mmCIF file of C-alpha atoms and ligand atoms in Angstrom:
data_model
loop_
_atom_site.group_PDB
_atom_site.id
_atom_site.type_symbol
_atom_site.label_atom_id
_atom_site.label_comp_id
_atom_site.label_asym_id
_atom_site.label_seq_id
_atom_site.Cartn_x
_atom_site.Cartn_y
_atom_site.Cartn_z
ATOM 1 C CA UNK F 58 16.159 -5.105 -34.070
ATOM 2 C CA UNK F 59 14.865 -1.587 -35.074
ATOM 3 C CA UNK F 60 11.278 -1.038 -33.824
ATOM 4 C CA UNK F 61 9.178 1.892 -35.842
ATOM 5 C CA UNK F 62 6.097 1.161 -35.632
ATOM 6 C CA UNK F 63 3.802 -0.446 -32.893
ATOM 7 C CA UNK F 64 0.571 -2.279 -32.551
ATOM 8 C CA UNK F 65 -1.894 -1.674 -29.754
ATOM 9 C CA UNK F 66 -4.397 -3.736 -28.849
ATOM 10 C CA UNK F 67 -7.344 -2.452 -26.806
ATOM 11 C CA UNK F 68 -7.620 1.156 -26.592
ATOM 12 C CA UNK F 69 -8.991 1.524 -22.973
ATOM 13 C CA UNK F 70 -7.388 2.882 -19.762
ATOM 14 C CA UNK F 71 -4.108 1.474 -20.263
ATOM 15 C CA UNK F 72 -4.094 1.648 -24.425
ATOM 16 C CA UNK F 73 -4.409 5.595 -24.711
ATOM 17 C CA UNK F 74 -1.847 6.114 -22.055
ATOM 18 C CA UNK F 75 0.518 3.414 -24.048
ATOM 19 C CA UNK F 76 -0.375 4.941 -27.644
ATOM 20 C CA UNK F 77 0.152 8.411 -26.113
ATOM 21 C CA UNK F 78 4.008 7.588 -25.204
ATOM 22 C CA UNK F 79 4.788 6.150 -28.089
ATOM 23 C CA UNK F 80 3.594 8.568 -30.327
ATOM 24 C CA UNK F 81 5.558 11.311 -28.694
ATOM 25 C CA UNK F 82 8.433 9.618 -28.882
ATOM 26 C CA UNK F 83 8.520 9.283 -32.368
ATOM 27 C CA UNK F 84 6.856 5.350 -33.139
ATOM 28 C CA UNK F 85 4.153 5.019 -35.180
ATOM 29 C CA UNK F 86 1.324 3.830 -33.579
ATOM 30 C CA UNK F 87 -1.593 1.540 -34.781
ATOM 31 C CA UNK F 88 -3.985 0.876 -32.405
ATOM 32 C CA UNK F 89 -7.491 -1.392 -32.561
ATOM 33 C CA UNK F 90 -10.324 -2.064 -30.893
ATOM 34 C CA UNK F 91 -13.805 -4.050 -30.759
ATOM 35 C CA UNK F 92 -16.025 -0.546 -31.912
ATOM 36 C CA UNK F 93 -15.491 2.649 -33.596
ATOM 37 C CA UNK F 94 -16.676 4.324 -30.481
ATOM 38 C CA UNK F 95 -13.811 2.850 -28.533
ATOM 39 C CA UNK F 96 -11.426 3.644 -31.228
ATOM 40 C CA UNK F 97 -12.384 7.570 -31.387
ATOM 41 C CA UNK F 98 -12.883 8.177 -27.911
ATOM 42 C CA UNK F 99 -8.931 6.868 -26.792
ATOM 43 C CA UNK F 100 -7.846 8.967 -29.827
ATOM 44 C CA UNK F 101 -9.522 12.167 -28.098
ATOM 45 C CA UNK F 102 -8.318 11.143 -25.060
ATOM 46 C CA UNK F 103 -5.158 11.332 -25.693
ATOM 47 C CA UNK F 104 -5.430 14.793 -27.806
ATOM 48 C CA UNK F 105 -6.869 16.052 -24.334
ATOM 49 C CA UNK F 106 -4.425 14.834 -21.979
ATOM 50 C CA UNK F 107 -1.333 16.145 -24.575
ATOM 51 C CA UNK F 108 -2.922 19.253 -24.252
ATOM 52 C CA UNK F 109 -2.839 19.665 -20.532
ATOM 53 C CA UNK F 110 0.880 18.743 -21.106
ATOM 54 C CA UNK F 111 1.427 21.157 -23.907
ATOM 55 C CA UNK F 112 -0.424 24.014 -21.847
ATOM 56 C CA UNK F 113 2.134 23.194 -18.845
ATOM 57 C CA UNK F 114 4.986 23.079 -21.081
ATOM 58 C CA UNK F 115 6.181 20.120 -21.108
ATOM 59 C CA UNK F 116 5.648 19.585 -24.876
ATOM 60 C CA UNK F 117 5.126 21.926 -27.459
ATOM 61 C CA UNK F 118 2.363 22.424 -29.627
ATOM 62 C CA UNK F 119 4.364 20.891 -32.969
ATOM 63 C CA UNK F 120 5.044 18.187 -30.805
ATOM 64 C CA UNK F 121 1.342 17.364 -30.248
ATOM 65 C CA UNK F 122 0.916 17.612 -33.513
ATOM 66 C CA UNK F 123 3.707 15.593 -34.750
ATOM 67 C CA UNK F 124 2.536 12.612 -32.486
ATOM 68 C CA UNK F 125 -1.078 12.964 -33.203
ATOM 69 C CA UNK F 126 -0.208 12.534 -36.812
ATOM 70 C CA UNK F 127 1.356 9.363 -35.875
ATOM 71 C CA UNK F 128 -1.738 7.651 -34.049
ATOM 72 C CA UNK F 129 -3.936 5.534 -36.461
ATOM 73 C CA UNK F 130 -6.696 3.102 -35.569
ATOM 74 C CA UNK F 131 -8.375 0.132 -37.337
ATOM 75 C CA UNK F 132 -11.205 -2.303 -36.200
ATOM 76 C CA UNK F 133 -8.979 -4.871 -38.314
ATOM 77 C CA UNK F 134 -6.814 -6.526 -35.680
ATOM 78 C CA UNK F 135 -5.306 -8.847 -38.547
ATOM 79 C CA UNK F 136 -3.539 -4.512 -39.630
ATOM 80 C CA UNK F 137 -1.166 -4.701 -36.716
ATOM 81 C CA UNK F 138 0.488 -7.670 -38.232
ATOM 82 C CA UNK F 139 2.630 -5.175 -40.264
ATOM 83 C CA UNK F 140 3.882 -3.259 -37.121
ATOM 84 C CA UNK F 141 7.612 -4.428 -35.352
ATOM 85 C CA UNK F 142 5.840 -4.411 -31.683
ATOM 86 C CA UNK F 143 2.580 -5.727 -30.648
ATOM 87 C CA UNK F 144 1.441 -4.946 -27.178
ATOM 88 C CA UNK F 145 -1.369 -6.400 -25.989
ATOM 89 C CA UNK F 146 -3.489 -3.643 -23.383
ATOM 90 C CA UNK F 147 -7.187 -5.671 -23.814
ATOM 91 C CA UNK F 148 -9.176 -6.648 -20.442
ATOM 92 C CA UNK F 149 -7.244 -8.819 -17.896
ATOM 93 C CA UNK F 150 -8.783 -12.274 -18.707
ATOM 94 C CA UNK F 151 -6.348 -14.689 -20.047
ATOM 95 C CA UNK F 152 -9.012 -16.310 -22.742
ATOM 96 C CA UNK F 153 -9.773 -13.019 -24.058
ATOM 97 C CA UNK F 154 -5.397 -12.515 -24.473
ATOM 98 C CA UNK F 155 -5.515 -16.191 -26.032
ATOM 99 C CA UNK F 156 -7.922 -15.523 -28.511
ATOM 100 C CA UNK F 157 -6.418 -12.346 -29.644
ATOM 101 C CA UNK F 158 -3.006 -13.676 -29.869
ATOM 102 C CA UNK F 159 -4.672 -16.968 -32.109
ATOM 103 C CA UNK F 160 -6.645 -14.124 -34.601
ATOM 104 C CA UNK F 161 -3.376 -12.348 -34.512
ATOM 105 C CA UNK F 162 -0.325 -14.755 -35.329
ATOM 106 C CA UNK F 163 -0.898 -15.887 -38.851
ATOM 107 C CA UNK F 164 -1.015 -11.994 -39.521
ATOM 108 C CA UNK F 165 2.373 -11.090 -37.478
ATOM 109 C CA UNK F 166 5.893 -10.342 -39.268
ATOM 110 C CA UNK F 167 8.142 -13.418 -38.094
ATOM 111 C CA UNK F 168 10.527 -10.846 -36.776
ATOM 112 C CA UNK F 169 7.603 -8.647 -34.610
ATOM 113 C CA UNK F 170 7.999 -8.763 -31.426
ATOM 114 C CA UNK F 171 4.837 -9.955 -29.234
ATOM 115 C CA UNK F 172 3.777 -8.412 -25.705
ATOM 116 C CA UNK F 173 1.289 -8.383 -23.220
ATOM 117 C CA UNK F 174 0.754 -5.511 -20.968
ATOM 118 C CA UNK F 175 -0.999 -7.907 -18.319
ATOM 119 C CA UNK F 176 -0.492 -7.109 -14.858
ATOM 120 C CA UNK F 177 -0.327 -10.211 -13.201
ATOM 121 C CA UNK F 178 -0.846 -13.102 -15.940
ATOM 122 C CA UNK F 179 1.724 -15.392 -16.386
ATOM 123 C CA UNK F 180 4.200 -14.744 -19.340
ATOM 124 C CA UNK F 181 5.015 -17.930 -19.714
ATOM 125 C CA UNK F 182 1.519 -19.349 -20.389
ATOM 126 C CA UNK F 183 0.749 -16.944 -22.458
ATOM 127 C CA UNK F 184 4.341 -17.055 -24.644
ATOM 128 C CA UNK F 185 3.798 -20.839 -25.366
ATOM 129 C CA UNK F 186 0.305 -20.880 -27.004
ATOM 130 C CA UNK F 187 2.110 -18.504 -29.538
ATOM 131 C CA UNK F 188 4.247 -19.424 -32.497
ATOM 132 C CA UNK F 189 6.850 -17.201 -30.974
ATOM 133 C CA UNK F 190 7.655 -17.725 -27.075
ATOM 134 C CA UNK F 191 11.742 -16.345 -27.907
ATOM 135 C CA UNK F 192 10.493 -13.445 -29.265
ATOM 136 C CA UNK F 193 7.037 -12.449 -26.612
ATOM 137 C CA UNK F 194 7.357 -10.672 -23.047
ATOM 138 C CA UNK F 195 5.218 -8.793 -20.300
ATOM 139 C CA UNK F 196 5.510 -5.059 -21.176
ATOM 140 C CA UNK F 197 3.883 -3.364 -17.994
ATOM 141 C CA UNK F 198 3.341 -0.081 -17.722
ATOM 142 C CA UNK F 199 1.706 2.228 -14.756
ATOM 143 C CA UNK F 200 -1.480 4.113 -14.683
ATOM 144 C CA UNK F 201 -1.457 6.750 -15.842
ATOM 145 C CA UNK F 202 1.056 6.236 -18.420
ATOM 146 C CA UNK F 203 1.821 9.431 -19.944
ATOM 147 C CA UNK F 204 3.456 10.418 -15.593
ATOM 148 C CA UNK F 205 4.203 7.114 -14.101
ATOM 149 C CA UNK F 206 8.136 6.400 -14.875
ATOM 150 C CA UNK F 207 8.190 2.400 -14.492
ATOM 151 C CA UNK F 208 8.091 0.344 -16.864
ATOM 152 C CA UNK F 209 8.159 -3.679 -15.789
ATOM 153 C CA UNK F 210 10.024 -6.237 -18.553
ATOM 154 C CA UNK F 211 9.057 -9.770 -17.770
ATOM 155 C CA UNK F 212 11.097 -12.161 -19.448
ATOM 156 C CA UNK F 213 8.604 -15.671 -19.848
ATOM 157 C CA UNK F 214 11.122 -18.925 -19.560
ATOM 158 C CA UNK F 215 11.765 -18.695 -23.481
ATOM 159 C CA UNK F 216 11.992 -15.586 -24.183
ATOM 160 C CA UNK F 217 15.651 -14.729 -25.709
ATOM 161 C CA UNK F 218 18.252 -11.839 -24.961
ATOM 162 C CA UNK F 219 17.668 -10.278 -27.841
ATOM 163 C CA UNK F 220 13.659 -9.187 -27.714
ATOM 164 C CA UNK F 221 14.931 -8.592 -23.712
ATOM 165 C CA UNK F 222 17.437 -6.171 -25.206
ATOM 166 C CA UNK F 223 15.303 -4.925 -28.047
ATOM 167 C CA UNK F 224 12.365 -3.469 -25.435
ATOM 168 C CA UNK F 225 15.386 -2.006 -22.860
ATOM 169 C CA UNK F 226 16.271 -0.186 -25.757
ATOM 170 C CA UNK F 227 12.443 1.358 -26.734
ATOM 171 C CA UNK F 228 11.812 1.898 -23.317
ATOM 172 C CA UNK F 229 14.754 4.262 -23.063
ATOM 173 C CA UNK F 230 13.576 5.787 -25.945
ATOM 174 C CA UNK F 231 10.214 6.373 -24.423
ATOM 175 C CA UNK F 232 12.185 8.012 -21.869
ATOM 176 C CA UNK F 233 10.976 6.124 -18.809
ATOM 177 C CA UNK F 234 13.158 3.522 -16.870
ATOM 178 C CA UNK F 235 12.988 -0.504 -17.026
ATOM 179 C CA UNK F 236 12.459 -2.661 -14.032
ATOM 180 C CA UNK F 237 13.225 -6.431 -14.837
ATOM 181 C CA UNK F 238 10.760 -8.956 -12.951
ATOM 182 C CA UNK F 239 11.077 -12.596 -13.317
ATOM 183 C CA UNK F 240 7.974 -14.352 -14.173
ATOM 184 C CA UNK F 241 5.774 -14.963 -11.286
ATOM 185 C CA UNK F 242 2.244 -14.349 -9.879
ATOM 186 C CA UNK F 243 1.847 -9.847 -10.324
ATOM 187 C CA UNK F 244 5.374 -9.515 -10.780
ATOM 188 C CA UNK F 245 7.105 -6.494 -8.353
ATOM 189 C CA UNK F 246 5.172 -3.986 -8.489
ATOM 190 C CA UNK F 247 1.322 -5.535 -7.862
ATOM 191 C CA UNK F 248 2.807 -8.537 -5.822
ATOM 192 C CA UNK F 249 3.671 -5.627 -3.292
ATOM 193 C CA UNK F 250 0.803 -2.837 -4.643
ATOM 194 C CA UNK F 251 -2.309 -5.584 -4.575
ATOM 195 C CA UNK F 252 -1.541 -6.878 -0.993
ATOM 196 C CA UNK F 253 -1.429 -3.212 0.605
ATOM 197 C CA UNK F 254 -4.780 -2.292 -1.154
ATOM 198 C CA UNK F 255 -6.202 -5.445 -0.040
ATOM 199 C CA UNK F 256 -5.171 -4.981 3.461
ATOM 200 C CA UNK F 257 -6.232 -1.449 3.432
ATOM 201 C CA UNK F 258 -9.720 -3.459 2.700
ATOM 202 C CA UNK F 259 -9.746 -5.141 5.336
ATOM 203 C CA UNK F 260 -8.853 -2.539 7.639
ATOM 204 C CA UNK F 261 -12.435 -0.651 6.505
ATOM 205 C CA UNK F 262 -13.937 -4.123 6.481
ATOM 206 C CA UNK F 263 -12.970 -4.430 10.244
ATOM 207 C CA UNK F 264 -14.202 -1.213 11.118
ATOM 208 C CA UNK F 265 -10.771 -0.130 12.115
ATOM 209 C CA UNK F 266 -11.083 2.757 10.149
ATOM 210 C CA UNK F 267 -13.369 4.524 7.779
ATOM 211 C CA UNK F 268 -12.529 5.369 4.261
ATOM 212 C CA UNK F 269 -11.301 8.488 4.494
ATOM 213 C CA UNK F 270 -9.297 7.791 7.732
ATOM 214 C CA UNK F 271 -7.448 4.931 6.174
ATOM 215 C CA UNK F 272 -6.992 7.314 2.784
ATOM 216 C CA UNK F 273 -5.834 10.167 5.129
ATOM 217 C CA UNK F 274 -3.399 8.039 7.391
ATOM 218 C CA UNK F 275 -1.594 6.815 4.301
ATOM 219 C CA UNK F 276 -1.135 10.082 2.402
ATOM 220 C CA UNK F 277 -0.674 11.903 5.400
ATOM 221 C CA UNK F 278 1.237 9.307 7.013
ATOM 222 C CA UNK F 279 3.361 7.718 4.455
ATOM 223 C CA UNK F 280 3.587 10.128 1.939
ATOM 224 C CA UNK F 281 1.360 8.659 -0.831
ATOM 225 C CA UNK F 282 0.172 10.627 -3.432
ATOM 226 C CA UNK F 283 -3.057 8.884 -3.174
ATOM 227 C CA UNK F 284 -4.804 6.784 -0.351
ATOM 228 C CA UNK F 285 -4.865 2.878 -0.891
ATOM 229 C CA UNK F 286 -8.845 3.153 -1.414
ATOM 230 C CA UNK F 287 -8.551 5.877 -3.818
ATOM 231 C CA UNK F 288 -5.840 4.200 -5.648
ATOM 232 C CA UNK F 289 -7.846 1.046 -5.385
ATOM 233 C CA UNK F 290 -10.775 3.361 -7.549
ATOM 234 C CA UNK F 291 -8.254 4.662 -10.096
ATOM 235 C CA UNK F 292 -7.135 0.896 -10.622
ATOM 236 C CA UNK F 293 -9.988 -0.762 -11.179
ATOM 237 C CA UNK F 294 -11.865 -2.760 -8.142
ATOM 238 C CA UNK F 295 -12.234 -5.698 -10.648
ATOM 239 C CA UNK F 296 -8.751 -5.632 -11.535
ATOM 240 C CA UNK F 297 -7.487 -5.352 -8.008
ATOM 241 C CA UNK F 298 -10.041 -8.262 -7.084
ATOM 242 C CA UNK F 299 -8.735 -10.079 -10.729
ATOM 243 C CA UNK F 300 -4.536 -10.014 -9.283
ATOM 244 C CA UNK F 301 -5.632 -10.646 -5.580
ATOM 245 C CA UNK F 302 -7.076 -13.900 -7.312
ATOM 246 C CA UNK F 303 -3.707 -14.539 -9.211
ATOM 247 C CA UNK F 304 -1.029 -14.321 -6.042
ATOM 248 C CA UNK F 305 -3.943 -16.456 -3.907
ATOM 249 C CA UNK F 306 -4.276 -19.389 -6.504
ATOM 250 C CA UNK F 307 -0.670 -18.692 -8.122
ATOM 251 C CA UNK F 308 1.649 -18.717 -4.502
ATOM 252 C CA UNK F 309 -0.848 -20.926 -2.957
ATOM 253 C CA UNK F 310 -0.792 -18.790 0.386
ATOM 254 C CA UNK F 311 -3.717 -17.445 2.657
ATOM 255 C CA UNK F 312 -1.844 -14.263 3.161
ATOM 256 C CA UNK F 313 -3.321 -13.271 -0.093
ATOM 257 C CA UNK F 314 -6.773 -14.042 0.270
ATOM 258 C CA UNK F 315 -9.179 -10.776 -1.048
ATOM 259 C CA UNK F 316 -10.928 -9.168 1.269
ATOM 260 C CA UNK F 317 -14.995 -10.186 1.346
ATOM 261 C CA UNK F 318 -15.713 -6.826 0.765
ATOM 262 C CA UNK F 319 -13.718 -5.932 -2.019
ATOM 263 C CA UNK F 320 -15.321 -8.959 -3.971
ATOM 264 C CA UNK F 321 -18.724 -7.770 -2.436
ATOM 265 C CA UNK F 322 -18.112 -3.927 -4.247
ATOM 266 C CA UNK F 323 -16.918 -5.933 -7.213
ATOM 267 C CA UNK F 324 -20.414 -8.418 -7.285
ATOM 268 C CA UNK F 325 -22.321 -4.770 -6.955
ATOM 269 C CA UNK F 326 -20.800 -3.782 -10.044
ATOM 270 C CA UNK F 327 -18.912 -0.996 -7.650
ATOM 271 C CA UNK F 328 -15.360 -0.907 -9.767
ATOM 272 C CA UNK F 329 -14.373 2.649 -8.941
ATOM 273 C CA UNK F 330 -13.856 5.321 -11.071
ATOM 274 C CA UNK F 331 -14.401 3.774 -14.071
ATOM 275 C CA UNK F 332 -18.893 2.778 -12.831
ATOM 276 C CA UNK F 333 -18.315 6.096 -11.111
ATOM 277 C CA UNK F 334 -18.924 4.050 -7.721
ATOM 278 C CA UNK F 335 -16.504 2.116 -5.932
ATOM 279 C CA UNK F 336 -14.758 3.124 -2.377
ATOM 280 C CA UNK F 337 -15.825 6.845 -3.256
ATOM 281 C CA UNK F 338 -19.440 8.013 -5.077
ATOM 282 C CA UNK F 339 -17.957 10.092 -8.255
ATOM 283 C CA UNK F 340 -21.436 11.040 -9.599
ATOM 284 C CA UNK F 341 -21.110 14.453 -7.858
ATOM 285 C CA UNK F 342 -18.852 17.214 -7.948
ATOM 286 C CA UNK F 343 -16.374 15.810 -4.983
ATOM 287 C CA UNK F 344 -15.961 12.181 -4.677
ATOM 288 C CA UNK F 345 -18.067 11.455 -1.592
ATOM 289 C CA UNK F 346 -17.139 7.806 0.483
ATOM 290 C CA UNK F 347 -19.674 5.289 -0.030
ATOM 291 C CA UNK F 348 -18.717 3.763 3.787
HETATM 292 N N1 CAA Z 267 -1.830 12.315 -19.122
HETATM 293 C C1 CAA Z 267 -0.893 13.281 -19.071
HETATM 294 N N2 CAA Z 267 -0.564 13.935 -17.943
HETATM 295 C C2 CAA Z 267 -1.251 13.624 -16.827
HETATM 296 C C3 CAA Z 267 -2.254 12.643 -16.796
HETATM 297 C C4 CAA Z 267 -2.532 11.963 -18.018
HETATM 298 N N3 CAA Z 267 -3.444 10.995 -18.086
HETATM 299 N N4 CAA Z 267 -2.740 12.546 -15.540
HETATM 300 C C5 CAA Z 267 -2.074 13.446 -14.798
HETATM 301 N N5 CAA Z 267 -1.170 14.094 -15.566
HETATM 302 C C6 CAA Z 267 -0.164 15.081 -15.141
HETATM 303 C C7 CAA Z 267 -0.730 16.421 -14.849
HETATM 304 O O1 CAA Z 267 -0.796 17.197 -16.013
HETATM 305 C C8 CAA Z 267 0.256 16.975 -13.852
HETATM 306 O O2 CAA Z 267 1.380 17.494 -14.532
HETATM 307 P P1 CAA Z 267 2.347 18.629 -13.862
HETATM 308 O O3 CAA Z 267 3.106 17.939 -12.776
HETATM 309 O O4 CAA Z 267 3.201 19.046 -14.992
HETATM 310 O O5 CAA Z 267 1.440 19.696 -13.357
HETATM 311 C C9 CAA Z 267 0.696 15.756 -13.074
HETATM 312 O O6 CAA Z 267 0.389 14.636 -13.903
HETATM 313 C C10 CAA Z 267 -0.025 15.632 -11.767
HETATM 314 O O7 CAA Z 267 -1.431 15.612 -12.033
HETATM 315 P P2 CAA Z 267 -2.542 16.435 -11.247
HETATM 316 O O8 CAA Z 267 -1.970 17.733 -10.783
HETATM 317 O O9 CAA Z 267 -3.773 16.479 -12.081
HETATM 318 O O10 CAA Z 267 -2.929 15.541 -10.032
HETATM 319 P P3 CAA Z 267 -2.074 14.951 -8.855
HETATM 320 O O11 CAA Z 267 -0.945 15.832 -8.449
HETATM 321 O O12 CAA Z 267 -3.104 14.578 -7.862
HETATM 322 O O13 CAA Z 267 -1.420 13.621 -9.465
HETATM 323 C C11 CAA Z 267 -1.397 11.350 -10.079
HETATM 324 C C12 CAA Z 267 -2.190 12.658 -10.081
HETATM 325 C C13 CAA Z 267 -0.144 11.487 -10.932
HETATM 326 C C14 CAA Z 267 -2.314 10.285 -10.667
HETATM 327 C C15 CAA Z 267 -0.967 11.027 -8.582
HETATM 328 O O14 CAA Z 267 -2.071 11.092 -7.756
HETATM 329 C C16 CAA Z 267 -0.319 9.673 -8.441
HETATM 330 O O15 CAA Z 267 0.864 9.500 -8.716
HETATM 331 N N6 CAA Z 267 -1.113 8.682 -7.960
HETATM 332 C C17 CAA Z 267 -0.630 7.302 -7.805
HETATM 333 C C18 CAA Z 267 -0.662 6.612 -9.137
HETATM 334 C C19 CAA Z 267 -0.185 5.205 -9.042
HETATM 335 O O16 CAA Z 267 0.209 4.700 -8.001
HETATM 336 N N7 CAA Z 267 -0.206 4.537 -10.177
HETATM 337 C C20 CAA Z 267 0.175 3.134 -10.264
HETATM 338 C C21 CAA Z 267 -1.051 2.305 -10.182
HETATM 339 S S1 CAA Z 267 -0.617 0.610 -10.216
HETATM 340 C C22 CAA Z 267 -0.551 0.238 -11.821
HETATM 341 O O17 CAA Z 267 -0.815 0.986 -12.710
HETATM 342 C C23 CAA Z 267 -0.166 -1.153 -12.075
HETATM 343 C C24 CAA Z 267 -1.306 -2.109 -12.297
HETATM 344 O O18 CAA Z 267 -1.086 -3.064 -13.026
HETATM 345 C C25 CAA Z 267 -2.584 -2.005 -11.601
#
């Protein structure tokens, strides 16, 4: 199947990234939200961010142009029915998904392809409360979008070769490379991702190390571009604390238990970057550890 055009839905941290790809590589993109305000501030978002790559040349300026041209919004999620690829970037709770795939299907194409950009929900459960489980997958891309390579394909029990094949095909044409997980709790990359950040939690939690020793030790030390706490604050505390919760209840195994103190930053409203508190104070001009 040829896919043109695609839908996003939810047009926060993961939705600009996703509509900014797309756009540059030559789909056009229709992307909604709950409020205007949402709407126009992804949409400048990703003007800014093109710009910083069109000022280090890695696009040109016609190319910006081109791909802005190609980004529309509309508060009308029942408008993406017309679109060949749906992809579902909206806040990682699965009754919020549900109820936007139910106001969604008697809109959709029967040939458009449905996806959910969840991180850690299962694909599954989510494919068979659709009209469509064949032709739906988990379409998982990295923050930030626009840099990190991966993209994860999660194929639910259902879902046939052909969608599979389809999305290999648009991610290559995105220009980033495919990594196929099979369908269980956070995948590859979080089922490995969550469980460091957690543990880095409880090393500040034990008082083995403070937060920027533990940062330090891991950029310094294993040559990550960011420390697990800082990473933690780029994520999202909530939706570190929200897949934590998925590999405990979904494997069933203590190993995977969150750290008190991540769920105590969470209950403080402390999400990271995003509050402008989490593991590091962001209100000032350097981020400034809150431990
Ligand atoms: N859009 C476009 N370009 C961007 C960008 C954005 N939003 N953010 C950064 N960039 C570009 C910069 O322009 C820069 O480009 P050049 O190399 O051409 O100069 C490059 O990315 C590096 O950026 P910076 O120089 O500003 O900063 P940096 O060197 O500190 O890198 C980083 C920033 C890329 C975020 C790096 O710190 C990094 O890789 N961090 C780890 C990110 C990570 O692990 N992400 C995965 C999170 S897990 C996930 O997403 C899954 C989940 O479900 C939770």
């Amino acid at each position: 199947m040829n896919v043109a055009s695609v839908g996003i839905v939810g047009a926060g941290q993961m939705g600009n990234g996703i509509a900014h790809v797309f756009a540059l590589a030559g789909f056009d993109v229709l992307m909604t939200d709950v409020s205007q305000e949402a709407l126009d501030k992804a949409v400048a978002l990703v003007d800014r961010n093109m710009e910083r790559q069109v000022s280090r040349d890695k696009i040109s300026a016609a190319d910006k142009k081109a791909a802005m041209g190609r980004i529309k919004t509309t508060l009308k999620l029942a408008d993406l029915g017309k679109t060949d690829l749906v992809i579902e970037a909206a806040t990682e709770r699965e009754t919020v998904k549900q109820a936007i795939f139910e106001d969604l299907l008697p809109h959709l194409k029967p040939e458009t392809i449905l996806t959910s950009n969840t991180s850690s929900i299962s694909i599954t459960r989510l494919a068979s409360r659709t009209d469509r489980p064949e032709k739906f997958m988990g379409f998982h891309f990295m923050n930030p979008v626009p840099v990190m390579q991966l993209v994860e394909l999660i194929r639910g029990i259902a879902t046939d070769e052909k969608t599979y094949q389809t999305l290999v095909k648009v991610v290559e044409k995105l220009g980033k490379t495919a990594a196929s997980a099979e369908d269980f709790p956070a995948f590859i990359v979080n089922r490995i991702l969550m469980p460091m950040i957690n543990e880095a939690v409880y090393t500040l939690y034990e008082g083995v190390g403070s937060v920027k020793s533990i940062d330090e030790s891991l950029k310094l030390g294993a040559n990550h571009p960011m420390g697990p706490l800082e990473l933690a604050d780029f994520i999202g505390l909530d939706t570190c604390l929200a897949i934590m919760n998925v590999l405990h209840e979904g494997l069933a195994d203590t190993k995977y238990r969150p750290c008190p103190l991540l769920t105590k930053y969470v209950e403080a409203g402390w999400l990271g970057r995003k509050t402008q508190r989490g593991f590091y104070d962001y209100r000032g001009e350097i981020p400034v550890p809150t431990r």
